[in-house]
Amino acid sequence: MRAARPITPASLERAALSYLERYGASAEMLRRVLKRRVETRCRLRGEAPEDFSELVEAVVARALGAGLVDDAAFAAAKVRSLRRRGGSARAIGAKLAAKGVDRAIVGAALSEDEDGSEDAAAYAYARRRRLGPYRAPAARAAARERDLAALARAGFALSLALRVIDTDPEDDLTER
């Protein structure tokens, strides 16, 4: 079996570029990927991963400086995407926080999302999951509480969930 190659600044930059070619990422996501790569390589070589933390930070700083990683642009794109799929502000905030995006950046991205209101997201979620007015009329009344619970678990307020679930299916729901 071939020995693992040593960790060099060039190898970490290649790994960062390879990752960023395939995925949009926040600075923290890139940092986590590079740290995992360093830990794996260090385990194979019998080295201490802490010795390479400055190298990882330098590669992340270079990616930030070159504009390859932009947390604000990443957050704005994720907000638009998750809103279209029916994501609530609460759920979107949690997902972006898990990806290491600062709360202030998430708040700014949510406030800049002009066409993705919470109401539209709730209707999109209900449509995707076939809840409330999108459910078969015969099963609608029996599933009301379950549908409300599903919207609540998705992070929508109770008042909004009630409004969505109690919408008349005869209304034109295509504009929502």
PDB file of C-alpha atoms in Angstrom:
ATOM      1  CA  MET A   1       0.000   0.000   0.000  1.00  0.00           C
ATOM      2  CA  ARG A   2       1.251   3.452  -0.925  1.00  0.00           C
ATOM      3  CA  ALA A   3       2.032   5.933   1.863  1.00  0.00           C
ATOM      4  CA  ALA A   4      -0.198   9.012   2.197  1.00  0.00           C
ATOM      5  CA  ARG A   5       1.209  12.158   0.638  1.00  0.00           C
ATOM      6  CA  PRO A   6       2.281  14.963   2.966  1.00  0.00           C
ATOM      7  CA  ILE A   7       0.029  17.961   3.525  1.00  0.00           C
ATOM      8  CA  THR A   8       1.295  21.012   1.666  1.00  0.00           C
ATOM      9  CA  PRO A   9      -0.204  24.444   1.013  1.00  0.00           C
ATOM     10  CA  ALA A  10      -0.579  23.499  -2.656  1.00  0.00           C
ATOM     11  CA  SER A  11      -2.419  20.267  -1.853  1.00  0.00           C
ATOM     12  CA  LEU A  12      -4.830  22.073   0.448  1.00  0.00           C
ATOM     13  CA  GLU A  13      -5.473  24.767  -2.167  1.00  0.00           C
ATOM     14  CA  ARG A  14      -6.173  22.086  -4.779  1.00  0.00           C
ATOM     15  CA  ALA A  15      -8.580  20.406  -2.364  1.00  0.00           C
ATOM     16  CA  ALA A  16     -10.320  23.737  -1.684  1.00  0.00           C
ATOM     17  CA  LEU A  17     -10.640  24.544  -5.387  1.00  0.00           C
ATOM     18  CA  SER A  18     -11.926  21.076  -6.138  1.00  0.00           C
ATOM     19  CA  TYR A  19     -14.568  21.395  -3.441  1.00  0.00           C
ATOM     20  CA  LEU A  20     -15.591  24.904  -4.482  1.00  0.00           C
ATOM     21  CA  GLU A  21     -15.914  23.832  -8.123  1.00  0.00           C
ATOM     22  CA  ARG A  22     -18.605  21.357  -7.139  1.00  0.00           C
ATOM     23  CA  TYR A  23     -20.404  23.067  -4.252  1.00  0.00           C
ATOM     24  CA  GLY A  24     -21.386  26.510  -3.106  1.00  0.00           C
ATOM     25  CA  ALA A  25     -20.005  26.918   0.372  1.00  0.00           C
ATOM     26  CA  SER A  26     -19.644  29.241   3.310  1.00  0.00           C
ATOM     27  CA  ALA A  27     -16.236  29.941   4.800  1.00  0.00           C
ATOM     28  CA  GLU A  28     -17.010  27.648   7.721  1.00  0.00           C
ATOM     29  CA  MET A  29     -18.045  24.801   5.409  1.00  0.00           C
ATOM     30  CA  LEU A  30     -14.755  25.101   3.509  1.00  0.00           C
ATOM     31  CA  ARG A  31     -12.863  25.182   6.808  1.00  0.00           C
ATOM     32  CA  ARG A  32     -14.627  21.992   7.976  1.00  0.00           C
ATOM     33  CA  VAL A  33     -13.883  20.181   4.708  1.00  0.00           C
ATOM     34  CA  LEU A  34     -10.212  21.101   4.832  1.00  0.00           C
ATOM     35  CA  LYS A  35      -9.917  20.138   8.505  1.00  0.00           C
ATOM     36  CA  ARG A  36     -11.475  16.738   7.796  1.00  0.00           C
ATOM     37  CA  ARG A  37      -9.024  16.212   4.948  1.00  0.00           C
ATOM     38  CA  VAL A  38      -6.097  17.176   7.190  1.00  0.00           C
ATOM     39  CA  GLU A  39      -7.312  14.892   9.985  1.00  0.00           C
ATOM     40  CA  THR A  40      -7.633  11.945   7.617  1.00  0.00           C
ATOM     41  CA  ARG A  41      -4.190  12.514   6.138  1.00  0.00           C
ATOM     42  CA  CYS A  42      -2.627  13.045   9.579  1.00  0.00           C
ATOM     43  CA  ARG A  43      -4.170   9.820  10.870  1.00  0.00           C
ATOM     44  CA  LEU A  44      -2.592   7.938   7.960  1.00  0.00           C
ATOM     45  CA  ARG A  45       0.774   9.626   8.420  1.00  0.00           C
ATOM     46  CA  GLY A  46       0.836   9.623  12.234  1.00  0.00           C
ATOM     47  CA  GLU A  47       0.972  13.428  12.499  1.00  0.00           C
ATOM     48  CA  ALA A  48      -0.918  15.889  14.680  1.00  0.00           C
ATOM     49  CA  PRO A  49      -3.759  17.721  12.851  1.00  0.00           C
ATOM     50  CA  GLU A  50      -3.334  20.774  15.108  1.00  0.00           C
ATOM     51  CA  ASP A  51       0.004  21.475  13.424  1.00  0.00           C
ATOM     52  CA  PHE A  52      -1.833  22.315  10.191  1.00  0.00           C
ATOM     53  CA  SER A  53      -4.569  24.594  11.562  1.00  0.00           C
ATOM     54  CA  GLU A  54      -2.721  27.756  10.474  1.00  0.00           C
ATOM     55  CA  LEU A  55      -2.343  26.302   6.982  1.00  0.00           C
ATOM     56  CA  VAL A  56      -6.081  25.610   6.789  1.00  0.00           C
ATOM     57  CA  GLU A  57      -6.870  29.149   7.960  1.00  0.00           C
ATOM     58  CA  ALA A  58      -4.502  30.584   5.348  1.00  0.00           C
ATOM     59  CA  VAL A  59      -6.223  28.655   2.545  1.00  0.00           C
ATOM     60  CA  VAL A  60      -9.669  29.796   3.754  1.00  0.00           C
ATOM     61  CA  ALA A  61      -8.430  33.397   3.957  1.00  0.00           C
ATOM     62  CA  ARG A  62      -7.078  33.183   0.408  1.00  0.00           C
ATOM     63  CA  ALA A  63     -10.401  31.815  -0.852  1.00  0.00           C
ATOM     64  CA  LEU A  64     -12.219  34.664   0.900  1.00  0.00           C
ATOM     65  CA  GLY A  65      -9.790  37.215  -0.494  1.00  0.00           C
ATOM     66  CA  ALA A  66     -10.126  35.870  -4.020  1.00  0.00           C
ATOM     67  CA  GLY A  67     -13.924  35.985  -3.807  1.00  0.00           C
ATOM     68  CA  LEU A  68     -14.303  32.227  -4.167  1.00  0.00           C
ATOM     69  CA  VAL A  69     -16.199  32.111  -0.889  1.00  0.00           C
ATOM     70  CA  ASP A  70     -18.795  34.745  -0.014  1.00  0.00           C
ATOM     71  CA  ASP A  71     -21.052  34.015   2.941  1.00  0.00           C
ATOM     72  CA  ALA A  72     -23.562  36.745   2.004  1.00  0.00           C
ATOM     73  CA  ALA A  73     -23.984  35.466  -1.558  1.00  0.00           C
ATOM     74  CA  PHE A  74     -24.168  31.874  -0.312  1.00  0.00           C
ATOM     75  CA  ALA A  75     -26.855  32.811   2.229  1.00  0.00           C
ATOM     76  CA  ALA A  76     -28.878  34.773  -0.345  1.00  0.00           C
ATOM     77  CA  ALA A  77     -28.831  31.852  -2.792  1.00  0.00           C
ATOM     78  CA  LYS A  78     -29.792  29.355  -0.082  1.00  0.00           C
ATOM     79  CA  VAL A  79     -32.629  31.600   1.134  1.00  0.00           C
ATOM     80  CA  ARG A  80     -34.069  31.872  -2.392  1.00  0.00           C
ATOM     81  CA  SER A  81     -33.775  28.129  -2.957  1.00  0.00           C
ATOM     82  CA  LEU A  82     -35.235  27.105   0.392  1.00  0.00           C
ATOM     83  CA  ARG A  83     -38.065  29.653   0.133  1.00  0.00           C
ATOM     84  CA  ARG A  84     -39.122  28.223  -3.226  1.00  0.00           C
ATOM     85  CA  ARG A  85     -39.274  24.766  -1.640  1.00  0.00           C
ATOM     86  CA  GLY A  86     -41.419  26.076   1.218  1.00  0.00           C
ATOM     87  CA  GLY A  87     -38.872  26.794   3.927  1.00  0.00           C
ATOM     88  CA  SER A  88     -39.874  28.967   6.867  1.00  0.00           C
ATOM     89  CA  ALA A  89     -37.607  31.741   8.109  1.00  0.00           C
ATOM     90  CA  ARG A  90     -36.963  29.712  11.262  1.00  0.00           C
ATOM     91  CA  ALA A  91     -35.974  26.571   9.331  1.00  0.00           C
ATOM     92  CA  ILE A  92     -33.802  28.526   6.907  1.00  0.00           C
ATOM     93  CA  GLY A  93     -32.033  30.256   9.790  1.00  0.00           C
ATOM     94  CA  ALA A  94     -31.321  26.913  11.437  1.00  0.00           C
ATOM     95  CA  LYS A  95     -29.976  25.360   8.237  1.00  0.00           C
ATOM     96  CA  LEU A  96     -27.671  28.275   7.544  1.00  0.00           C
ATOM     97  CA  ALA A  97     -26.494  28.391  11.157  1.00  0.00           C
ATOM     98  CA  ALA A  98     -25.571  24.715  10.848  1.00  0.00           C
ATOM     99  CA  LYS A  99     -23.489  25.637   7.824  1.00  0.00           C
ATOM    100  CA  GLY A 100     -21.625  28.258   9.837  1.00  0.00           C
ATOM    101  CA  VAL A 101     -23.201  31.415   8.424  1.00  0.00           C
ATOM    102  CA  ASP A 102     -23.400  34.338  10.854  1.00  0.00           C
ATOM    103  CA  ARG A 103     -26.888  35.250  12.161  1.00  0.00           C
ATOM    104  CA  ALA A 104     -26.554  38.839  10.940  1.00  0.00           C
ATOM    105  CA  ILE A 105     -25.834  37.636   7.402  1.00  0.00           C
ATOM    106  CA  VAL A 106     -28.809  35.242   7.563  1.00  0.00           C
ATOM    107  CA  GLY A 107     -31.077  38.038   8.794  1.00  0.00           C
ATOM    108  CA  ALA A 108     -29.939  40.318   5.988  1.00  0.00           C
ATOM    109  CA  ALA A 109     -30.478  37.602   3.385  1.00  0.00           C
ATOM    110  CA  LEU A 110     -33.983  36.887   4.704  1.00  0.00           C
ATOM    111  CA  SER A 111     -34.918  40.572   4.680  1.00  0.00           C
ATOM    112  CA  GLU A 112     -33.583  41.047   1.129  1.00  0.00           C
ATOM    113  CA  ASP A 113     -35.647  38.128  -0.191  1.00  0.00           C
ATOM    114  CA  GLU A 114     -38.388  40.300  -1.697  1.00  0.00           C
ATOM    115  CA  ASP A 115     -40.421  37.651  -3.547  1.00  0.00           C
ATOM    116  CA  GLY A 116     -40.148  34.926  -0.920  1.00  0.00           C
ATOM    117  CA  SER A 117     -42.634  35.856   1.786  1.00  0.00           C
ATOM    118  CA  GLU A 118     -43.459  33.571   4.683  1.00  0.00           C
ATOM    119  CA  ASP A 119     -47.017  33.157   3.325  1.00  0.00           C
ATOM    120  CA  ALA A 120     -45.801  32.052  -0.101  1.00  0.00           C
ATOM    121  CA  ALA A 121     -43.363  29.623   1.514  1.00  0.00           C
ATOM    122  CA  ALA A 122     -46.118  28.139   3.679  1.00  0.00           C
ATOM    123  CA  TYR A 123     -48.333  27.594   0.642  1.00  0.00           C
ATOM    124  CA  ALA A 124     -45.412  26.081  -1.277  1.00  0.00           C
ATOM    125  CA  TYR A 125     -44.720  23.719   1.629  1.00  0.00           C
ATOM    126  CA  ALA A 126     -48.390  22.729   1.827  1.00  0.00           C
ATOM    127  CA  ARG A 127     -48.519  22.153  -1.941  1.00  0.00           C
ATOM    128  CA  ARG A 128     -45.344  20.060  -1.911  1.00  0.00           C
ATOM    129  CA  ARG A 129     -46.555  17.927   1.003  1.00  0.00           C
ATOM    130  CA  ARG A 130     -50.207  17.906  -0.199  1.00  0.00           C
ATOM    131  CA  LEU A 131     -51.550  19.454   2.998  1.00  0.00           C
ATOM    132  CA  GLY A 132     -54.768  21.360   3.638  1.00  0.00           C
ATOM    133  CA  PRO A 133     -56.325  22.681   0.424  1.00  0.00           C
ATOM    134  CA  TYR A 134     -54.011  20.471  -1.653  1.00  0.00           C
ATOM    135  CA  ARG A 135     -55.277  17.286   0.003  1.00  0.00           C
ATOM    136  CA  ALA A 136     -58.136  15.175  -1.344  1.00  0.00           C
ATOM    137  CA  PRO A 137     -61.418  16.766  -0.173  1.00  0.00           C
ATOM    138  CA  ALA A 138     -62.655  13.590   1.493  1.00  0.00           C
ATOM    139  CA  ALA A 139     -59.587  13.281   3.740  1.00  0.00           C
ATOM    140  CA  ARG A 140     -59.139  16.968   4.457  1.00  0.00           C
ATOM    141  CA  ALA A 141     -61.150  17.292   7.677  1.00  0.00           C
ATOM    142  CA  ALA A 142     -59.721  14.149   9.222  1.00  0.00           C
ATOM    143  CA  ALA A 143     -56.141  15.267   8.573  1.00  0.00           C
ATOM    144  CA  ARG A 144     -56.516  18.902   9.719  1.00  0.00           C
ATOM    145  CA  GLU A 145     -54.659  18.509  13.026  1.00  0.00           C
ATOM    146  CA  ARG A 146     -51.915  16.466  11.390  1.00  0.00           C
ATOM    147  CA  ASP A 147     -51.499  19.110   8.671  1.00  0.00           C
ATOM    148  CA  LEU A 148     -51.282  21.892  11.275  1.00  0.00           C
ATOM    149  CA  ALA A 149     -48.637  19.905  13.137  1.00  0.00           C
ATOM    150  CA  ALA A 150     -46.634  19.399   9.943  1.00  0.00           C
ATOM    151  CA  LEU A 151     -46.604  23.154   9.262  1.00  0.00           C
ATOM    152  CA  ALA A 152     -45.653  23.885  12.863  1.00  0.00           C
ATOM    153  CA  ARG A 153     -42.759  21.399  12.719  1.00  0.00           C
ATOM    154  CA  ALA A 154     -41.620  23.113   9.532  1.00  0.00           C
ATOM    155  CA  GLY A 155     -41.270  26.343  11.532  1.00  0.00           C
ATOM    156  CA  PHE A 156     -44.387  28.265  10.499  1.00  0.00           C
ATOM    157  CA  ALA A 157     -46.426  30.255  13.030  1.00  0.00           C
ATOM    158  CA  LEU A 158     -49.730  28.795  14.172  1.00  0.00           C
ATOM    159  CA  SER A 159     -51.742  31.721  12.785  1.00  0.00           C
ATOM    160  CA  LEU A 160     -50.173  31.235   9.357  1.00  0.00           C
ATOM    161  CA  ALA A 161     -50.648  27.457   9.520  1.00  0.00           C
ATOM    162  CA  LEU A 162     -54.332  27.921  10.345  1.00  0.00           C
ATOM    163  CA  ARG A 163     -54.751  30.352   7.458  1.00  0.00           C
ATOM    164  CA  VAL A 164     -53.082  27.944   4.995  1.00  0.00           C
ATOM    165  CA  ILE A 165     -54.873  24.804   6.155  1.00  0.00           C
ATOM    166  CA  ASP A 166     -58.287  26.488   6.299  1.00  0.00           C
ATOM    167  CA  THR A 167     -57.973  28.030   2.827  1.00  0.00           C
ATOM    168  CA  ASP A 168     -60.896  27.097   0.630  1.00  0.00           C
ATOM    169  CA  PRO A 169     -59.744  24.681  -2.085  1.00  0.00           C
ATOM    170  CA  GLU A 170     -62.083  26.464  -4.512  1.00  0.00           C
ATOM    171  CA  ASP A 171     -59.935  29.626  -4.277  1.00  0.00           C
ATOM    172  CA  ASP A 172     -57.356  30.176  -6.974  1.00  0.00           C
ATOM    173  CA  LEU A 173     -54.264  28.768  -5.253  1.00  0.00           C
ATOM    174  CA  THR A 174     -52.014  29.150  -8.305  1.00  0.00           C
ATOM    175  CA  GLU A 175     -51.230  32.763  -7.460  1.00  0.00           C
ATOM    176  CA  ARG A 176     -49.904  31.901  -4.006  1.00  0.00           C
TER     177      ARG A 176
END
